[in-house]
Amino acid sequence: MRLSLGPNFSETVKGKLSLWARILQGGGVEKVFKQIFIVGETEKLLKSCQCYLSTTAGPISGMLFISNEKIAFSSDGSLAFCSANGGLVRIPNKVLIPIWKLNRINPSVNVNKPTQKYIQLVTVDNFEFWFLAYTKISISMKNVLRT
């Protein structure tokens, strides 16, 4: 099985354009959030931003969504797999963390580029997720843990 995370710059740009086209056609960020993830009746989207999910294979560009019930990430592009019959299968990369599974949120700043904010999410079962965001999203995440 071969895995591809967007082999070049043009693939990354194509993924970003595809996501923004989807947001515009879908009626906005909140509607797209509801299309991508299962959303309950009482769930409200609090904040969203473009960011990167850090993986062992490198950063994945996408959109981070913070609601009153979950933190979710959807990649701009998709992962490409070679299927058993030799065809190419594309699957979007998603992360979904229910708020009740969060143990802690550790914001940090890139000392060389203070505008870059890193956010480490640690779940109750000690899984770690690292996001790089260019906004003050960490403040919103701290508020989510208090609710």
XYZ file of C-alpha atoms in Angstrom:
147
model
C 0.000 0.000 0.000
C 1.403 3.407 -0.977
C 0.459 6.572 0.885
C 0.616 10.131 -0.472
C 0.050 13.339 1.508
C 0.062 15.820 -1.350
C 3.301 15.316 -3.233
C 3.869 18.895 -4.296
C 2.879 22.524 -3.943
C 0.288 22.391 -6.731
C -1.543 19.540 -4.972
C -1.658 21.580 -1.756
C -3.022 24.635 -3.585
C -5.568 22.465 -5.412
C -6.742 21.050 -2.069
C -7.113 24.513 -0.518
C -9.045 25.814 -3.517
C -11.258 22.735 -3.426
C -12.049 23.260 0.270
C -12.842 26.966 -0.188
C -14.984 26.217 -3.227
C -16.847 23.665 -1.105
C -17.322 26.247 1.675
C -18.641 28.865 -0.766
C -20.941 26.410 -2.568
C -22.033 24.763 0.661
C -23.299 27.968 2.228
C -20.501 28.764 4.660
C -18.136 27.192 7.137
C -20.827 26.059 9.592
C -22.809 24.190 6.933
C -19.657 22.502 5.628
C -18.758 21.516 9.208
C -22.174 19.877 9.518
C -21.700 18.076 6.184
C -18.247 16.729 7.050
C -18.918 15.694 10.658
C -21.945 14.298 12.467
C -23.403 17.221 14.408
C -26.006 16.981 17.155
C -28.963 19.333 17.485
C -27.448 21.237 20.419
C -23.978 21.460 18.908
C -22.749 24.899 17.893
C -19.637 25.769 15.899
C -17.636 28.225 18.012
C -14.559 28.848 15.882
C -12.800 27.619 12.776
C -9.457 28.347 11.187
C -7.065 27.082 8.609
C -4.189 25.175 10.125
C -1.816 22.263 9.735
C -2.043 18.922 11.496
C 1.412 17.613 12.331
C 1.966 13.971 11.361
C 5.022 11.736 11.212
C 4.851 12.053 7.408
C 4.791 15.861 7.584
C 2.182 18.602 8.060
C -1.291 18.247 6.539
C -3.106 21.426 5.564
C -6.759 21.720 6.475
C -9.466 23.324 8.548
C -9.790 23.105 12.322
C -13.308 23.320 13.758
C -14.071 23.940 17.430
C -17.609 23.351 18.630
C -19.140 23.087 22.071
C -18.955 19.268 21.717
C -15.853 18.456 19.664
C -12.627 19.568 18.094
C -12.416 18.378 14.506
C -9.987 18.654 11.615
C -10.583 17.995 7.936
C -7.732 18.041 5.444
C -7.827 20.248 2.361
C -6.958 17.299 0.163
C -7.213 13.559 0.538
C -4.914 10.676 1.215
C -4.286 8.570 -1.869
C -4.048 4.806 -1.567
C -3.423 2.180 -4.206
C -6.253 -0.329 -3.939
C -5.822 -4.096 -4.276
C -6.948 -3.939 -7.899
C -4.390 -1.222 -8.719
C -6.803 1.726 -8.730
C -6.333 4.928 -6.782
C -8.606 5.529 -3.786
C -8.817 8.990 -2.169
C -9.887 9.382 1.453
C -10.075 12.704 3.314
C -7.952 12.916 6.445
C -10.129 13.705 9.458
C -9.590 13.992 13.188
C -12.486 14.168 15.636
C -11.932 14.584 19.371
C -14.968 14.815 21.653
C -14.493 17.537 24.272
C -15.019 15.034 27.087
C -11.962 13.095 25.817
C -9.616 16.089 26.130
C -7.220 15.922 29.033
C -5.261 19.090 28.342
C -4.443 21.745 25.780
C -0.911 23.101 25.632
C -0.510 26.219 23.491
C 2.974 27.333 22.483
C 4.594 29.816 20.146
C 7.300 29.396 17.530
C 10.178 31.448 19.000
C 11.456 32.296 15.491
C 7.994 33.317 14.217
C 5.833 34.502 17.133
C 2.744 34.752 14.915
C 2.772 30.946 14.536
C 0.826 29.280 17.315
C 1.251 25.597 18.067
C -1.427 23.741 19.946
C -0.915 20.341 21.517
C -4.088 18.442 22.381
C -3.711 15.490 24.715
C -6.623 13.100 25.170
C -7.509 11.178 28.332
C -5.954 8.072 26.747
C -2.705 9.997 26.087
C -2.976 10.463 22.329
C -1.334 13.690 21.184
C -2.393 15.912 18.311
C -0.332 18.915 17.219
C -1.796 21.768 15.204
C -0.068 24.818 13.779
C -2.460 27.748 13.486
C -1.852 31.350 12.497
C -4.602 32.786 14.684
C -5.258 33.022 18.394
C -7.211 29.777 18.283
C -5.634 28.507 21.520
C -7.660 31.008 23.556
C -10.881 29.582 22.096
C -9.737 26.060 22.935
C -9.078 27.001 26.551
C -12.640 28.356 26.753
C -14.000 25.064 25.359
C -12.399 23.114 28.197
C -14.097 25.364 30.754
C -17.611 24.735 29.395
